[in-house]
Coordinates of C-alpha atoms and ligand atoms in Angstrom, one line a residue:
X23 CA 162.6 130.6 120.1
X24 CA 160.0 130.5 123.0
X25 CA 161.5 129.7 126.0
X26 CA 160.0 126.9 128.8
X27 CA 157.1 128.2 130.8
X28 CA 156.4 126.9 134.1
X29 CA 153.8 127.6 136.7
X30 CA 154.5 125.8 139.4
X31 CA 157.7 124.2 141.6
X32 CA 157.9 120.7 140.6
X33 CA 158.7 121.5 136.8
X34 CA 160.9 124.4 138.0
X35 CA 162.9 121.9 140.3
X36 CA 163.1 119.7 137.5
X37 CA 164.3 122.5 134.7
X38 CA 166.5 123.4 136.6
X39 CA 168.6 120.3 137.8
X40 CA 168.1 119.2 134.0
X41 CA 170.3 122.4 133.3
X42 CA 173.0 121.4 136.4
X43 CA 172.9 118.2 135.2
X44 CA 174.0 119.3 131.7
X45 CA 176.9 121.2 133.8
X46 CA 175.4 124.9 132.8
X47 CA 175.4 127.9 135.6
X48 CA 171.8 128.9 136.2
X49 CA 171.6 133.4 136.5
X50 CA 167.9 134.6 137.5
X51 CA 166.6 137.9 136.7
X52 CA 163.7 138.4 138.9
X53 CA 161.0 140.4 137.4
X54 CA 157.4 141.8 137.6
X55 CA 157.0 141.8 133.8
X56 CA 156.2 144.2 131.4
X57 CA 159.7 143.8 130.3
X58 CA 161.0 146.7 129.1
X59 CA 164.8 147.8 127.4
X60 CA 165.9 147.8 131.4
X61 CA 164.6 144.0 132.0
X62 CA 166.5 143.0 128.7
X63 CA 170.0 144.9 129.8
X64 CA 169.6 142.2 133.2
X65 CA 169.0 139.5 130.6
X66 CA 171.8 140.2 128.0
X67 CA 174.0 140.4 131.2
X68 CA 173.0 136.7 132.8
X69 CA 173.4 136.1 128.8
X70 CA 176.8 136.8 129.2
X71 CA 177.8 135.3 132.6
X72 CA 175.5 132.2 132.7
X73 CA 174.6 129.3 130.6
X74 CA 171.2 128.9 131.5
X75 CA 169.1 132.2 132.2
X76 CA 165.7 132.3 134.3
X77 CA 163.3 135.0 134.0
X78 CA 160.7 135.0 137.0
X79 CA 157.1 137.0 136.0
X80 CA 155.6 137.4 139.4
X81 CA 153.4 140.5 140.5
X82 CA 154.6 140.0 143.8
X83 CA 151.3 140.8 145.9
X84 CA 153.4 141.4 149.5
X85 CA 155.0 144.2 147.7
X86 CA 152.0 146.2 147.2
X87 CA 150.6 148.4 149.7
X88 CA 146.4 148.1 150.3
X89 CA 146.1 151.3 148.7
X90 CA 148.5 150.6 146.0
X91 CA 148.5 149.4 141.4
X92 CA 148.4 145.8 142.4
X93 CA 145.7 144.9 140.6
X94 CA 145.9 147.7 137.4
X95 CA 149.9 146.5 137.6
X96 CA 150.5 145.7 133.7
X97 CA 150.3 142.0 132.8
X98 CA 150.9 141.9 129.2
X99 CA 152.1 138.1 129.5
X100 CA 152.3 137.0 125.9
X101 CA 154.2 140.0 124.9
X102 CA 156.7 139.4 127.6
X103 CA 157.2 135.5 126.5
X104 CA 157.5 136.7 122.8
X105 CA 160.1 139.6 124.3
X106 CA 161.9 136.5 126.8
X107 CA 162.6 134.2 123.7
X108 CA 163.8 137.3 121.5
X109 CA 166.2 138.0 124.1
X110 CA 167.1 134.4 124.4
X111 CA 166.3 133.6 127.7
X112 CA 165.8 129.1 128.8
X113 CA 163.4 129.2 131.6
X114 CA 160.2 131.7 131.7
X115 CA 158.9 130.9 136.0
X116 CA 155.6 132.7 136.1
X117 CA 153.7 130.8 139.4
X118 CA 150.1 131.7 140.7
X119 CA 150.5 133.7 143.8
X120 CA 148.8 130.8 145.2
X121 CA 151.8 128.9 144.3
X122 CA 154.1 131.4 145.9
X123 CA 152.0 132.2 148.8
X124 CA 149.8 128.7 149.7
X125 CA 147.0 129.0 152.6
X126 CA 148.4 129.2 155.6
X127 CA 152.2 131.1 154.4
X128 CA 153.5 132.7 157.5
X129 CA 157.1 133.9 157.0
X130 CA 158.6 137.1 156.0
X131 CA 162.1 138.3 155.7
X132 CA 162.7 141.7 157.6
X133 CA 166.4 143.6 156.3
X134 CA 166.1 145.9 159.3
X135 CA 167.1 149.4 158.8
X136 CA 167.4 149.2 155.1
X137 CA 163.6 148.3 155.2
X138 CA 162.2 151.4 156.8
X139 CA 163.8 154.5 155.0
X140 CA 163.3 156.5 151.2
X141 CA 161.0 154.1 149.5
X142 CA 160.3 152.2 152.5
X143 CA 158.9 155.2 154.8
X144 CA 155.9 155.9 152.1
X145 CA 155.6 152.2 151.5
X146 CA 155.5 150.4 155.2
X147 CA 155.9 146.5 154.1
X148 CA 157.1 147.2 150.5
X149 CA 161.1 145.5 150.9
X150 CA 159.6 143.2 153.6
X151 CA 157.2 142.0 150.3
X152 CA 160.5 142.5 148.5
X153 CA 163.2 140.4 150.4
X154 CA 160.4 137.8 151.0
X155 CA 160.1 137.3 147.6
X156 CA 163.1 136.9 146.7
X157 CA 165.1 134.8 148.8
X158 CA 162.3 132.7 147.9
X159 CA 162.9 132.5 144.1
X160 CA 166.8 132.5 145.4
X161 CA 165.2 129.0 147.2
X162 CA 163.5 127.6 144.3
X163 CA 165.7 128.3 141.5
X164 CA 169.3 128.4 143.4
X165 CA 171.2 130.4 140.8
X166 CA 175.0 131.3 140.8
X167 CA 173.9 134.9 139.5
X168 CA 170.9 137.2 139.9
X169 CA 170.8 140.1 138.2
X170 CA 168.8 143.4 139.7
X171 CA 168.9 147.1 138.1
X172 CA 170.5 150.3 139.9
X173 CA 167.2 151.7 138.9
X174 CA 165.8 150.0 142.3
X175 CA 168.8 151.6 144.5
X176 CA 167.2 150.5 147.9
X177 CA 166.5 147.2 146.4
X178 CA 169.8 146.3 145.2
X179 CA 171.3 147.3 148.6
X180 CA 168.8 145.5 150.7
X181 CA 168.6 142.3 148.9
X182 CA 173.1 142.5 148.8
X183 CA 172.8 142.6 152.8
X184 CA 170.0 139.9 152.7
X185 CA 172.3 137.7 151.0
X186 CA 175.3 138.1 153.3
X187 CA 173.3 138.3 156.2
X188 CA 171.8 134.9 155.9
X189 CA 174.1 133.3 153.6
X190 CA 172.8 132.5 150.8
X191 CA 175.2 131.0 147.9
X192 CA 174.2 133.7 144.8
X193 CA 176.4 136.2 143.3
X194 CA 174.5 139.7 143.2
X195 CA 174.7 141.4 140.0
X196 CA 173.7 145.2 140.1
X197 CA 173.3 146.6 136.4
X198 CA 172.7 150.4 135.2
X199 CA 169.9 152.5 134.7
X200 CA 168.0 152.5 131.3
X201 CA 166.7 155.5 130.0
X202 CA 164.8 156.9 127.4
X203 CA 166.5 159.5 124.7
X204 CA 165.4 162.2 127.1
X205 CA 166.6 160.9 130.2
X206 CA 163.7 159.4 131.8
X207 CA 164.1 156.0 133.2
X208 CA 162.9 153.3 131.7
X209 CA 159.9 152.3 134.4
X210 CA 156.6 149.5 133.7
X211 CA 154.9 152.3 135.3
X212 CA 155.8 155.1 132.9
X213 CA 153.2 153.7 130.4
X214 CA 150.5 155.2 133.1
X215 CA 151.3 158.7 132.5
X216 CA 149.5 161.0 130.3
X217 CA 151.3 163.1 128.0
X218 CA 152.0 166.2 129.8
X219 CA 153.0 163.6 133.0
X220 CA 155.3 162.1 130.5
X221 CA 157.0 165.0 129.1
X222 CA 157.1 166.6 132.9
X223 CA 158.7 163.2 134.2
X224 CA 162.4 164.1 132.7
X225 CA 162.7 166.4 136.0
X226 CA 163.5 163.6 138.0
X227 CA 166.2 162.9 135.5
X228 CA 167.3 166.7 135.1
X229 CA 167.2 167.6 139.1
X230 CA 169.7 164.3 139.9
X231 CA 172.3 165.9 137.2
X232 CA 172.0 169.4 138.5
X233 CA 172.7 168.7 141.6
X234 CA 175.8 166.7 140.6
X235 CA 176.6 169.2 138.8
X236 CA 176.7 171.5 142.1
X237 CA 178.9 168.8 143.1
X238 CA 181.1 169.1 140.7
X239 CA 181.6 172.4 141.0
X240 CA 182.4 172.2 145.0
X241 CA 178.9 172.4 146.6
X242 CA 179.6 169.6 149.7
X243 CA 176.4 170.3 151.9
X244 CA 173.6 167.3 151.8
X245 CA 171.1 169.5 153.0
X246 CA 172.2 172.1 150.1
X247 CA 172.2 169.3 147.5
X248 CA 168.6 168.1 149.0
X249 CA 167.4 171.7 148.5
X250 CA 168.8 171.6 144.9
X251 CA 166.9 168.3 144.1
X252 CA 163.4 169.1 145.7
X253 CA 163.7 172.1 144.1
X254 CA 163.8 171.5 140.5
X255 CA 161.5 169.1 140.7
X256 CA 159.0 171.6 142.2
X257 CA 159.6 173.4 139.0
X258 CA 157.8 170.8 136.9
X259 CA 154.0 171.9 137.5
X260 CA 152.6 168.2 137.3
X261 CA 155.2 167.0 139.7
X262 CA 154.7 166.1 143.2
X263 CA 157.6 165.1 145.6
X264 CA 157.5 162.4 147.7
X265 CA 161.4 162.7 149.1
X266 CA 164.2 164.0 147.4
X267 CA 167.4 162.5 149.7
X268 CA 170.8 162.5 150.0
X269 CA 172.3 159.2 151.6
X270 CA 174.8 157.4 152.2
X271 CA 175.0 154.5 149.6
X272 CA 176.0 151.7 152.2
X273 CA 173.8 152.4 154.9
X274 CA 171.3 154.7 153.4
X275 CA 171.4 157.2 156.4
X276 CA 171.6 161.2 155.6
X277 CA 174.7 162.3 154.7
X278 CA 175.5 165.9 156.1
X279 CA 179.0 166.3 154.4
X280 CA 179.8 164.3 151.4
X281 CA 183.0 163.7 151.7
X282 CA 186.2 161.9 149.6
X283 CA 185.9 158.2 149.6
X284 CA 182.4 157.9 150.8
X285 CA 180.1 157.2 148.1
X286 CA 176.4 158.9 147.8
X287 CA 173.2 157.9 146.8
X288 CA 170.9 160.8 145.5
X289 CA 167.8 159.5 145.0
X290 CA 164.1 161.1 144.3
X291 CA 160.7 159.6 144.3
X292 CA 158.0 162.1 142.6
X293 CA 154.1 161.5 142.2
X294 CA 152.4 162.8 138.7
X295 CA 149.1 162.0 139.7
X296 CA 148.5 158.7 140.9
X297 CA 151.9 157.2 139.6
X298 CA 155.3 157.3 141.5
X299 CA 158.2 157.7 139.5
X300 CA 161.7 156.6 141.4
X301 CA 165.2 157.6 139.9
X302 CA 168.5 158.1 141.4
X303 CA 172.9 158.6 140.8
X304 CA 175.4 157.3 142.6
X305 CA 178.5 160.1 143.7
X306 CA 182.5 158.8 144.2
X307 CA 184.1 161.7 145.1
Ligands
AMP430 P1 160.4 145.2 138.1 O1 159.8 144.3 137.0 O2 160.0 146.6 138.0 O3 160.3 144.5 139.4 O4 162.0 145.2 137.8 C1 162.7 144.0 137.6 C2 164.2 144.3 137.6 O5 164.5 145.2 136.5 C3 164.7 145.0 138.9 O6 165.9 144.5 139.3 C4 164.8 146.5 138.4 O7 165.7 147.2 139.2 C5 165.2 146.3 137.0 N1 164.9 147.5 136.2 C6 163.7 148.1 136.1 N2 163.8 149.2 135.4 C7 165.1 149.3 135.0 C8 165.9 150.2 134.2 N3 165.3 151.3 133.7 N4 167.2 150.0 134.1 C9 167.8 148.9 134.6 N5 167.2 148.0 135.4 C10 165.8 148.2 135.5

């Protein structure tokens, strides 16, 4: 079945309170389209949680740097719809960015701290693009659930303290990485790499079980584990590293130590060419 489609905020207000009115919870999954098997594990799980699921398509233009794939960003709409009614999804929003972003817009939401660090220190405005957007969709479609993917580590966390910070009423819902048979997560930008870019891109994967490997067997030192990462990805000729880090999954400062009890973010973002490939594991010790 195709689900509804609408552009602008009216009919989504009205969707919407049609589907309170018929006393179903409302779960958004918030995406950029292109869906892929990692959009349709955020869908299958508002499936299960909610009775009335919302897909937003929005390439988010305050996420994209000047020099960044905003405008070669995939947009293969009718593939997505045919994809969003497979999956069983209600409510398709895909607005205009004039609709998001009328003449005149002037506010931004800034998640201090978060904002600035791994992704955010190679792409200055990205999560203030992000958290903007979002918390506007969180406005417009007021869902009890919204469901993000680990994949975006930085994301997840930022938009969990956005949420808490200014108090808005939606249950986060942070669901695994998908990856191909070889490892490589599942990313709307993988389908911009070349062959040899492709086959190289499974170092991202590789390096972030090595190093937990080392883990495993003892190795405690972040600057050690750091070392680990950034080099096995060096070791993949096609690969260029943008930072390979070792955090602190709450606040995502540098860990030193990792230590019992404190759980770790390793995370990686790598250029082949002119694409940048992110991937990352959590550690519990
Ligand atoms: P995007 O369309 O890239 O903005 O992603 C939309 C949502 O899908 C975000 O919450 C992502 O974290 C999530 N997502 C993207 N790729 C994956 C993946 N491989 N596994 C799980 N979730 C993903």
């Amino acid at each position: 079945m195709t689900p509804v489609v609408v552009r602008d905020i009216a009919p989504l207000r009205e969707a919407i309170a049609g589907a309170r009115r018929g006393g179903l919870s409302i779960g958004l999954v918030p995406t950029m389209g292109a869906l892929h098997a990692g959009h349709h594990s955020l869908i299958e799980a508002a499936r299960a949680r909610t009775g009335c699921v919302v897909v937003s398509i929005f390439v988010n233009p305050t996420q994209f740097g000047p020099k960044e794939d905003l405008r070669r960003y995939p947009r293969p709409l009718a593939r997505d719809l045919e994809l969003c009614g497979e999956a069983g999804v209600d409510l398709v929003f895909h607005p205009e960015p004039s609709v998001m972003y009328p003449p005149g817009y002037r506010t931004f939401v800034e998640v201090t701290g978060l904002q600035d660090v791994l992704c955010g220190a190679s792409r200055p405005g990205h999560f203030r693009g992000v958290a903007t957007v979002v918390l506007k969709l969180f406005n417009l479609v007021q869902p009890d659930f919204a469901f993000f993917g680990q994949k975006d580590a930085q994301q997840a966390r930022l938009i969990q303290q956005m949420v808490r910070d200014l108090n808005v009423p939606v249950e986060v819902v942070i669901c695994p990485i998908i990856r191909e048979a070889d490892g490589l997560a599942l990313s709307s930008r993988n389908e911009y790499l070349d062959a040899q870019q492709r086959q190289q891109a499974t170092i991202l994967h590789r390096a972030l079980q090595e190093a937990r490997r080392r883990i495993e067997e003892g190795e405690r030192d972040g600057a050690v584990v750091r070392r680990i990462l950034a080099e096995h990805v060096a070791s993949a000729p096609s690969a260029d590293l943008d930072y390979a880090a070792v955090v602190d999954a709450d606040s995502l400062a540098s860990v030193a130590r990792l230590s019992t009890g404190q759980p770790v973010l390793l995370a990686l973002a790598v250029k082949f060419g002119g694409t940048r490939l992110i991937d990352n594991l959590l550690i519990q010790l």
